[in-house]
PDB file of C-alpha atoms in Angstrom:
ATOM      1  CA  MET A   1      51.782 -26.914 -17.230  1.00 95.00           C
ATOM      2  CA  ARG A   2      54.544 -24.528 -16.172  1.00 96.00           C
ATOM      3  CA  ILE A   3      56.403 -23.507 -19.327  1.00 98.00           C
ATOM      4  CA  SER A   4      59.678 -21.589 -19.245  1.00 98.00           C
ATOM      5  CA  LEU A   5      60.204 -19.185 -22.145  1.00 98.00           C
ATOM      6  CA  PHE A   6      63.647 -18.717 -23.683  1.00 98.00           C
ATOM      7  CA  ILE A   7      62.892 -15.808 -25.989  1.00 96.00           C
ATOM      8  CA  THR A   8      66.386 -15.854 -27.627  1.00 95.00           C
ATOM      9  CA  CYS A   9      68.615 -12.784 -27.774  1.00 93.00           C
ATOM     10  CA  TYR A  10      67.667 -12.131 -31.408  1.00 89.00           C
ATOM     11  CA  ASN A  11      63.959 -11.919 -30.660  1.00 94.00           C
ATOM     12  CA  ASP A  12      64.493 -10.037 -27.416  1.00 94.00           C
ATOM     13  CA  THR A  13      66.554  -7.370 -29.167  1.00 93.00           C
ATOM     14  CA  LEU A  14      64.785  -7.010 -32.503  1.00 95.00           C
ATOM     15  CA  PHE A  15      61.412  -8.773 -32.362  1.00 95.00           C
ATOM     16  CA  PRO A  16      59.995  -8.610 -28.799  1.00 95.00           C
ATOM     17  CA  GLU A  17      56.432  -8.930 -30.126  1.00 96.00           C
ATOM     18  CA  THR A  18      57.201 -12.579 -30.904  1.00 97.00           C
ATOM     19  CA  GLY A  19      57.957 -13.321 -27.253  1.00 97.00           C
ATOM     20  CA  LYS A  20      54.863 -11.441 -26.081  1.00 96.00           C
ATOM     21  CA  SER A  21      52.781 -13.429 -28.563  1.00 97.00           C
ATOM     22  CA  VAL A  22      54.147 -16.736 -27.233  1.00 98.00           C
ATOM     23  CA  VAL A  23      53.117 -15.710 -23.720  1.00 97.00           C
ATOM     24  CA  ARG A  24      49.661 -14.569 -24.848  1.00 97.00           C
ATOM     25  CA  LEU A  25      49.116 -17.792 -26.810  1.00 98.00           C
ATOM     26  CA  LEU A  26      50.258 -20.228 -24.117  1.00 98.00           C
ATOM     27  CA  GLU A  27      48.411 -18.406 -21.333  1.00 98.00           C
ATOM     28  CA  ARG A  28      45.241 -18.484 -23.448  1.00 97.00           C
ATOM     29  CA  LEU A  29      45.707 -22.257 -23.641  1.00 97.00           C
ATOM     30  CA  GLY A  30      45.802 -22.411 -19.856  1.00 97.00           C
ATOM     31  CA  HIS A  31      49.505 -22.673 -19.116  1.00 98.00           C
ATOM     32  CA  GLU A  32      51.659 -20.811 -16.630  1.00 97.00           C
ATOM     33  CA  ILE A  33      54.618 -19.006 -18.208  1.00 97.00           C
ATOM     34  CA  GLU A  34      57.914 -18.465 -16.434  1.00 97.00           C
ATOM     35  CA  PHE A  35      60.435 -15.984 -17.851  1.00 97.00           C
ATOM     36  CA  PRO A  36      63.862 -16.175 -16.144  1.00 96.00           C
ATOM     37  CA  LEU A  37      65.210 -12.630 -16.300  1.00 96.00           C
ATOM     38  CA  GLU A  38      68.856 -13.754 -16.193  1.00 96.00           C
ATOM     39  CA  GLN A  39      68.630 -15.513 -19.613  1.00 96.00           C
ATOM     40  CA  THR A  40      70.876 -14.255 -22.418  1.00 95.00           C
ATOM     41  CA  CYS A  41      72.039 -16.118 -25.574  1.00 96.00           C
ATOM     42  CA  CYS A  42      72.300 -19.827 -26.430  1.00 95.00           C
ATOM     43  CA  GLY A  43      75.751 -19.203 -27.940  1.00 95.00           C
ATOM     44  CA  GLN A  44      74.856 -19.976 -31.544  1.00 93.00           C
ATOM     45  CA  MET A  45      76.339 -16.811 -33.036  1.00 90.00           C
ATOM     46  CA  HIS A  46      79.652 -17.458 -31.330  1.00 92.00           C
ATOM     47  CA  TYR A  47      79.746 -21.173 -32.054  1.00 93.00           C
ATOM     48  CA  ASN A  48      78.862 -20.889 -35.755  1.00 89.00           C
ATOM     49  CA  THR A  49      81.450 -18.202 -36.436  1.00 88.00           C
ATOM     50  CA  GLY A  50      84.403 -20.037 -34.920  1.00 89.00           C
ATOM     51  CA  TYR A  51      84.305 -18.705 -31.360  1.00 93.00           C
ATOM     52  CA  GLN A  52      83.500 -22.074 -29.825  1.00 92.00           C
ATOM     53  CA  GLN A  53      85.352 -21.485 -26.549  1.00 94.00           C
ATOM     54  CA  GLU A  54      83.495 -18.213 -26.095  1.00 95.00           C
ATOM     55  CA  ALA A  55      80.198 -20.106 -26.525  1.00 96.00           C
ATOM     56  CA  MET A  56      80.988 -22.433 -23.601  1.00 97.00           C
ATOM     57  CA  PRO A  57      79.982 -20.035 -20.780  1.00 97.00           C
ATOM     58  CA  LEU A  58      76.714 -19.309 -22.586  1.00 97.00           C
ATOM     59  CA  MET A  59      75.930 -23.022 -22.817  1.00 97.00           C
ATOM     60  CA  GLN A  60      76.682 -23.457 -19.112  1.00 97.00           C
ATOM     61  CA  ARG A  61      74.563 -20.424 -18.265  1.00 97.00           C
ATOM     62  CA  PHE A  62      71.571 -21.739 -20.262  1.00 98.00           C
ATOM     63  CA  VAL A  63      71.778 -25.130 -18.537  1.00 98.00           C
ATOM     64  CA  GLU A  64      72.055 -23.574 -15.080  1.00 97.00           C
ATOM     65  CA  ILE A  65      69.044 -21.298 -15.654  1.00 97.00           C
ATOM     66  CA  PHE A  66      66.723 -23.918 -17.181  1.00 98.00           C
ATOM     67  CA  LYS A  67      67.900 -27.171 -15.542  1.00 96.00           C
ATOM     68  CA  ASP A  68      64.822 -27.363 -13.302  1.00 96.00           C
ATOM     69  CA  ALA A  69      62.282 -26.233 -15.919  1.00 97.00           C
ATOM     70  CA  GLU A  70      59.317 -28.501 -16.534  1.00 97.00           C
ATOM     71  CA  VAL A  71      59.352 -27.528 -20.227  1.00 98.00           C
ATOM     72  CA  VAL A  72      61.335 -24.899 -22.172  1.00 98.00           C
ATOM     73  CA  CYS A  73      59.666 -23.195 -25.150  1.00 98.00           C
ATOM     74  CA  ILE A  74      61.848 -21.449 -27.763  1.00 98.00           C
ATOM     75  CA  PRO A  75      60.300 -19.548 -30.717  1.00 98.00           C
ATOM     76  CA  SER A  76      63.322 -20.187 -32.953  1.00 97.00           C
ATOM     77  CA  SER A  77      64.271 -23.446 -34.648  1.00 97.00           C
ATOM     78  CA  SER A  78      67.881 -22.322 -35.144  1.00 95.00           C
ATOM     79  CA  CYS A  79      68.429 -21.832 -31.403  1.00 97.00           C
ATOM     80  CA  VAL A  80      66.778 -25.170 -30.610  1.00 97.00           C
ATOM     81  CA  ALA A  81      69.017 -26.805 -33.223  1.00 96.00           C
ATOM     82  CA  MET A  82      72.073 -25.210 -31.620  1.00 96.00           C
ATOM     83  CA  ILE A  83      71.101 -26.627 -28.245  1.00 98.00           C
ATOM     84  CA  ARG A  84      70.238 -30.128 -29.511  1.00 97.00           C
ATOM     85  CA  ASP A  85      73.046 -30.528 -32.014  1.00 96.00           C
ATOM     86  CA  HIS A  86      75.952 -28.949 -30.140  1.00 97.00           C
ATOM     87  CA  TYR A  87      75.324 -28.793 -26.374  1.00 98.00           C
ATOM     88  CA  PRO A  88      76.034 -32.531 -25.813  1.00 98.00           C
ATOM     89  CA  LYS A  89      79.485 -32.380 -27.416  1.00 97.00           C
ATOM     90  CA  MET A  90      80.212 -29.020 -25.792  1.00 97.00           C
ATOM     91  CA  ALA A  91      79.406 -30.492 -22.383  1.00 97.00           C
ATOM     92  CA  GLU A  92      81.481 -33.565 -23.210  1.00 97.00           C
ATOM     93  CA  ALA A  93      84.436 -31.324 -24.062  1.00 96.00           C
ATOM     94  CA  THR A  94      84.397 -29.804 -20.559  1.00 95.00           C
ATOM     95  CA  GLY A  95      84.915 -33.243 -18.995  1.00 95.00           C
ATOM     96  CA  ASP A  96      82.450 -32.251 -16.266  1.00 97.00           C
ATOM     97  CA  PRO A  97      80.228 -35.289 -15.546  1.00 97.00           C
ATOM     98  CA  GLY A  98      77.678 -33.094 -13.744  1.00 97.00           C
ATOM     99  CA  LEU A  99      77.281 -30.807 -16.755  1.00 97.00           C
ATOM    100  CA  ILE A 100      77.106 -33.750 -19.175  1.00 98.00           C
ATOM    101  CA  LYS A 101      74.320 -35.277 -17.104  1.00 97.00           C
ATOM    102  CA  ALA A 102      72.488 -31.948 -16.778  1.00 98.00           C
ATOM    103  CA  VAL A 103      72.510 -31.415 -20.572  1.00 98.00           C
ATOM    104  CA  ASP A 104      71.329 -34.972 -21.138  1.00 97.00           C
ATOM    105  CA  ARG A 105      68.428 -34.484 -18.731  1.00 97.00           C
ATOM    106  CA  LEU A 106      67.457 -31.034 -20.043  1.00 98.00           C
ATOM    107  CA  LEU A 107      67.396 -31.646 -23.816  1.00 98.00           C
ATOM    108  CA  PRO A 108      64.183 -33.776 -23.896  1.00 98.00           C
ATOM    109  CA  ARG A 109      62.367 -30.851 -22.242  1.00 98.00           C
ATOM    110  CA  VAL A 110      63.417 -28.226 -24.835  1.00 98.00           C
ATOM    111  CA  TYR A 111      60.873 -27.552 -27.601  1.00 98.00           C
ATOM    112  CA  GLU A 112      60.504 -25.220 -30.551  1.00 98.00           C
ATOM    113  CA  LEU A 113      57.031 -23.584 -30.386  1.00 98.00           C
ATOM    114  CA  SER A 114      55.240 -25.675 -33.031  1.00 98.00           C
ATOM    115  CA  GLU A 115      56.807 -28.856 -31.591  1.00 98.00           C
ATOM    116  CA  LEU A 116      55.540 -27.920 -28.156  1.00 98.00           C
ATOM    117  CA  LEU A 117      52.008 -27.269 -29.380  1.00 98.00           C
ATOM    118  CA  VAL A 118      51.567 -30.296 -31.641  1.00 98.00           C
ATOM    119  CA  ASN A 119      53.902 -32.970 -30.269  1.00 97.00           C
ATOM    120  CA  LYS A 120      53.915 -32.196 -26.540  1.00 97.00           C
ATOM    121  CA  LEU A 121      50.529 -30.557 -25.903  1.00 98.00           C
ATOM    122  CA  GLY A 122      48.631 -32.377 -28.675  1.00 97.00           C
ATOM    123  CA  ILE A 123      47.026 -29.184 -30.010  1.00 97.00           C
ATOM    124  CA  GLU A 124      46.594 -28.043 -33.610  1.00 98.00           C
ATOM    125  CA  ASP A 125      43.613 -25.703 -33.271  1.00 98.00           C
ATOM    126  CA  VAL A 126      44.601 -22.844 -30.933  1.00 98.00           C
ATOM    127  CA  ASN A 127      41.449 -20.782 -31.689  1.00 97.00           C
ATOM    128  CA  ALA A 128      43.382 -18.199 -33.672  1.00 98.00           C
ATOM    129  CA  TYR A 129      41.858 -15.758 -36.166  1.00 97.00           C
ATOM    130  CA  TYR A 130      43.939 -14.111 -38.880  1.00 97.00           C
ATOM    131  CA  PRO A 131      42.012 -12.956 -41.968  1.00 96.00           C
ATOM    132  CA  HIS A 132      44.896 -12.640 -44.432  1.00 96.00           C
ATOM    133  CA  ARG A 133      46.447 -14.425 -47.384  1.00 97.00           C
ATOM    134  CA  VAL A 134      49.562 -16.077 -45.898  1.00 98.00           C
ATOM    135  CA  THR A 135      52.410 -18.211 -47.191  1.00 98.00           C
ATOM    136  CA  TYR A 136      54.847 -20.211 -45.058  1.00 98.00           C
ATOM    137  CA  HIS A 137      58.635 -20.270 -45.485  1.00 97.00           C
ATOM    138  CA  ALA A 138      60.348 -23.335 -43.978  1.00 96.00           C
ATOM    139  CA  SER A 139      63.707 -22.300 -42.523  1.00 94.00           C
ATOM    140  CA  CYS A 140      66.736 -24.564 -42.997  1.00 93.00           C
ATOM    141  CA  HIS A 141      67.041 -25.387 -39.290  1.00 94.00           C
ATOM    142  CA  SER A 142      63.334 -26.230 -39.053  1.00 95.00           C
ATOM    143  CA  LEU A 143      63.635 -28.568 -42.039  1.00 94.00           C
ATOM    144  CA  ARG A 144      67.090 -30.078 -41.778  1.00 93.00           C
ATOM    145  CA  SER A 145      67.900 -30.048 -38.057  1.00 93.00           C
ATOM    146  CA  LEU A 146      64.567 -30.261 -36.216  1.00 96.00           C
ATOM    147  CA  HIS A 147      62.678 -31.970 -39.055  1.00 96.00           C
ATOM    148  CA  LEU A 148      59.510 -30.037 -38.196  1.00 96.00           C
ATOM    149  CA  GLY A 149      57.979 -30.958 -41.545  1.00 93.00           C
ATOM    150  CA  GLU A 150      54.283 -30.112 -41.600  1.00 95.00           C
ATOM    151  CA  LEU A 151      53.943 -29.090 -37.927  1.00 97.00           C
ATOM    152  CA  PRO A 152      53.747 -25.300 -38.533  1.00 98.00           C
ATOM    153  CA  LEU A 153      51.434 -25.821 -41.513  1.00 98.00           C
ATOM    154  CA  ARG A 154      49.108 -28.050 -39.477  1.00 98.00           C
ATOM    155  CA  LEU A 155      48.738 -25.203 -36.990  1.00 98.00           C
ATOM    156  CA  LEU A 156      48.209 -22.594 -39.710  1.00 98.00           C
ATOM    157  CA  ARG A 157      45.525 -24.672 -41.457  1.00 98.00           C
ATOM    158  CA  LYS A 158      43.403 -24.485 -38.281  1.00 98.00           C
ATOM    159  CA  VAL A 159      43.553 -20.662 -38.100  1.00 98.00           C
ATOM    160  CA  ARG A 160      40.158 -19.126 -38.813  1.00 97.00           C
ATOM    161  CA  GLY A 161      39.927 -16.642 -41.653  1.00 97.00           C
ATOM    162  CA  ILE A 162      43.361 -17.431 -43.056  1.00 98.00           C
ATOM    163  CA  ASP A 163      43.941 -17.984 -46.774  1.00 98.00           C
ATOM    164  CA  LEU A 164      47.020 -20.234 -46.646  1.00 98.00           C
ATOM    165  CA  VAL A 165      48.827 -20.552 -49.973  1.00 98.00           C
ATOM    166  CA  GLU A 166      51.651 -22.972 -50.763  1.00 96.00           C
ATOM    167  CA  LEU A 167      55.136 -21.573 -51.347  1.00 96.00           C
ATOM    168  CA  ASN A 168      56.953 -23.100 -54.293  1.00 95.00           C
ATOM    169  CA  GLU A 169      60.470 -24.401 -53.603  1.00 93.00           C
ATOM    170  CA  ILE A 170      59.707 -24.300 -49.889  1.00 93.00           C
ATOM    171  CA  ASP A 171      62.814 -26.354 -49.129  1.00 90.00           C
ATOM    172  CA  GLN A 172      65.165 -23.753 -50.627  1.00 92.00           C
ATOM    173  CA  CYS A 173      67.228 -21.551 -48.292  1.00 93.00           C
ATOM    174  CA  CYS A 174      66.484 -17.808 -48.203  1.00 91.00           C
ATOM    175  CA  GLY A 175      70.216 -17.048 -48.173  1.00 89.00           C
ATOM    176  CA  PHE A 176      70.498 -15.661 -44.638  1.00 89.00           C
ATOM    177  CA  GLY A 177      72.495 -18.188 -42.611  1.00 83.00           C
ATOM    178  CA  GLY A 178      73.747 -15.748 -39.987  1.00 77.00           C
ATOM    179  CA  THR A 179      77.135 -14.385 -41.009  1.00 81.00           C
ATOM    180  CA  PHE A 180      76.847 -16.269 -44.332  1.00 84.00           C
ATOM    181  CA  ALA A 181      74.819 -13.299 -45.609  1.00 83.00           C
ATOM    182  CA  ILE A 182      77.691 -10.971 -44.675  1.00 83.00           C
ATOM    183  CA  LYS A 183      80.663 -13.080 -45.751  1.00 86.00           C
ATOM    184  CA  ASN A 184      79.046 -14.265 -48.984  1.00 88.00           C
ATOM    185  CA  GLY A 185      76.884 -11.290 -49.863  1.00 88.00           C
ATOM    186  CA  ASP A 186      76.558 -11.930 -53.598  1.00 91.00           C
ATOM    187  CA  VAL A 187      75.560 -15.571 -53.170  1.00 92.00           C
ATOM    188  CA  SER A 188      73.176 -14.657 -50.360  1.00 91.00           C
ATOM    189  CA  ALA A 189      71.528 -11.967 -52.497  1.00 92.00           C
ATOM    190  CA  ALA A 190      71.076 -14.400 -55.386  1.00 93.00           C
ATOM    191  CA  MET A 191      69.439 -16.954 -53.086  1.00 93.00           C
ATOM    192  CA  LEU A 192      67.206 -14.274 -51.603  1.00 94.00           C
ATOM    193  CA  SER A 193      66.141 -13.163 -55.077  1.00 94.00           C
ATOM    194  CA  GLU A 194      64.876 -16.682 -55.818  1.00 95.00           C
ATOM    195  CA  LYS A 195      62.999 -16.796 -52.516  1.00 95.00           C
ATOM    196  CA  LEU A 196      61.392 -13.392 -53.131  1.00 95.00           C
ATOM    197  CA  ARG A 197      60.216 -14.517 -56.560  1.00 96.00           C
ATOM    198  CA  CYS A 198      58.472 -17.508 -54.979  1.00 96.00           C
ATOM    199  CA  VAL A 199      56.893 -15.379 -52.235  1.00 97.00           C
ATOM    200  CA  GLU A 200      55.633 -12.766 -54.689  1.00 96.00           C
ATOM    201  CA  ASN A 201      54.179 -15.445 -56.961  1.00 96.00           C
ATOM    202  CA  THR A 202      51.862 -16.551 -54.136  1.00 97.00           C
ATOM    203  CA  ARG A 203      50.271 -13.066 -54.049  1.00 97.00           C
ATOM    204  CA  ALA A 204      50.314 -13.419 -50.253  1.00 97.00           C
ATOM    205  CA  GLU A 205      49.911 -10.435 -47.941  1.00 97.00           C
ATOM    206  CA  VAL A 206      52.078 -12.074 -45.300  1.00 97.00           C
ATOM    207  CA  CYS A 207      55.048 -14.443 -45.280  1.00 98.00           C
ATOM    208  CA  THR A 208      55.479 -16.356 -42.017  1.00 98.00           C
ATOM    209  CA  ALA A 209      58.092 -18.723 -40.549  1.00 97.00           C
ATOM    210  CA  VAL A 210      59.311 -20.081 -37.206  1.00 97.00           C
ATOM    211  CA  ASP A 211      62.548 -18.043 -37.370  1.00 96.00           C
ATOM    212  CA  ASN A 212      62.702 -14.255 -37.314  1.00 96.00           C
ATOM    213  CA  SER A 213      66.244 -14.352 -38.696  1.00 93.00           C
ATOM    214  CA  CYS A 214      64.962 -15.643 -42.062  1.00 94.00           C
ATOM    215  CA  LEU A 215      61.973 -13.302 -41.914  1.00 96.00           C
ATOM    216  CA  MET A 216      64.203 -10.272 -41.354  1.00 94.00           C
ATOM    217  CA  HIS A 217      66.273 -11.230 -44.398  1.00 94.00           C
ATOM    218  CA  ILE A 218      63.200 -11.855 -46.549  1.00 96.00           C
ATOM    219  CA  PHE A 219      61.490  -8.650 -45.402  1.00 95.00           C
ATOM    220  CA  GLY A 220      64.586  -6.629 -46.276  1.00 94.00           C
ATOM    221  CA  GLY A 221      64.258  -7.772 -49.886  1.00 94.00           C
ATOM    222  CA  LEU A 222      60.484  -7.406 -50.013  1.00 96.00           C
ATOM    223  CA  HIS A 223      60.664  -3.911 -48.553  1.00 95.00           C
ATOM    224  CA  ARG A 224      63.364  -2.740 -50.960  1.00 93.00           C
ATOM    225  CA  GLN A 225      61.241  -3.933 -53.845  1.00 93.00           C
ATOM    226  CA  ARG A 226      58.200  -2.161 -52.355  1.00 95.00           C
ATOM    227  CA  THR A 227      56.045  -5.261 -52.638  1.00 96.00           C
ATOM    228  CA  GLY A 228      53.877  -4.386 -49.637  1.00 95.00           C
ATOM    229  CA  ILE A 229      54.220  -7.958 -48.338  1.00 96.00           C
ATOM    230  CA  LYS A 230      54.778  -8.223 -44.573  1.00 96.00           C
ATOM    231  CA  THR A 231      56.671 -10.864 -42.604  1.00 97.00           C
ATOM    232  CA  VAL A 232      55.183 -12.132 -39.340  1.00 97.00           C
ATOM    233  CA  HIS A 233      56.432 -14.858 -36.982  1.00 98.00           C
ATOM    234  CA  LEU A 234      54.180 -17.904 -36.598  1.00 98.00           C
ATOM    235  CA  ALA A 235      53.633 -17.102 -32.903  1.00 98.00           C
ATOM    236  CA  GLU A 236      52.046 -13.756 -33.754  1.00 97.00           C
ATOM    237  CA  ILE A 237      49.527 -15.382 -36.114  1.00 98.00           C
ATOM    238  CA  LEU A 238      48.650 -18.108 -33.598  1.00 98.00           C
ATOM    239  CA  ALA A 239      48.240 -15.559 -30.797  1.00 97.00           C
ATOM    240  CA  SER A 240      45.870 -13.419 -32.848  1.00 97.00           C
ATOM    241  CA  THR A 241      42.129 -13.651 -32.169  1.00 95.00           C
ATOM    242  CA  GLU A 242      39.089 -11.591 -33.166  1.00 91.00           C
ATOM    243  CA  ASP A 243      39.046  -9.986 -29.708  1.00 86.00           C
ATOM    244  CA  GLN A 244      42.823  -9.602 -29.435  1.00 83.00           C
ATOM    245  CA  PRO A 245      44.383  -9.211 -32.897  1.00 84.00           C
ATOM    246  CA  SER A 246      48.140  -9.326 -33.280  1.00 75.00           C
ATOM    247  CA  GLU A 247      50.007  -6.011 -33.277  1.00 72.00           C
ATOM    248  CA  ASP A 248      50.498  -6.042 -37.054  1.00 68.00           C
ATOM    249  CA  GLU A 249      46.829  -6.926 -37.480  1.00 65.00           C
ATOM    250  CA  ALA A 250      45.766  -4.074 -35.217  1.00 60.00           C
ATOM    251  CA  GLN A 251      47.895  -1.611 -37.216  1.00 62.00           C
ATOM    252  CA  SER A 252      46.622  -2.768 -40.620  1.00 61.00           C
TER     253      SER A 252
END
């Protein structure tokens, strides 16, 4: 299958290893990866902070770039949620029948990574190896918008060598929420404190998720408390093998 990767601007800027891991994983599974160089942002940051008109050109750009893709893979549930939840009404607001039709045709081909693997490709065991004690944080968009449920956990349970431990209060937000963490700093910090307590109680070496935005927030707290617990995107664990360990694995 020819799979087009939308890495997301957040990952591209701050966490490029996630995108490289997606490529390594999907190529190992026998797929051809296409990476359109002209891709930028889905528009989520603009749209969620009140700049909805400014998000319009980004929506149109995404649709133009990926309209002919066989499948689009996105390692971020929040960006997929932005596209699924808001692109149809954004296209409708333009009054452009061609754009409305293009969005309608494209959306069924857009997948978050764990959705792509389990629901589209029918794979749970990706032959990964990751010999660490790991806990999984379910981001709000993965739970409440995409309804991923157990999909990431089903993939993690098949990883060889992993010691997967349940995170208490897994459905509770970490307190990030984009600019929520900036505009409501005290509330965000209190929510993060609860999440850190749950992560530390697992005695995990690594906390993983499908969104690097949450992981960055969680790692900030873990690092300041000098817990020694790392945060690693799901793609990096699934891409790791005995012969080709992930970058964090190779450095440990």
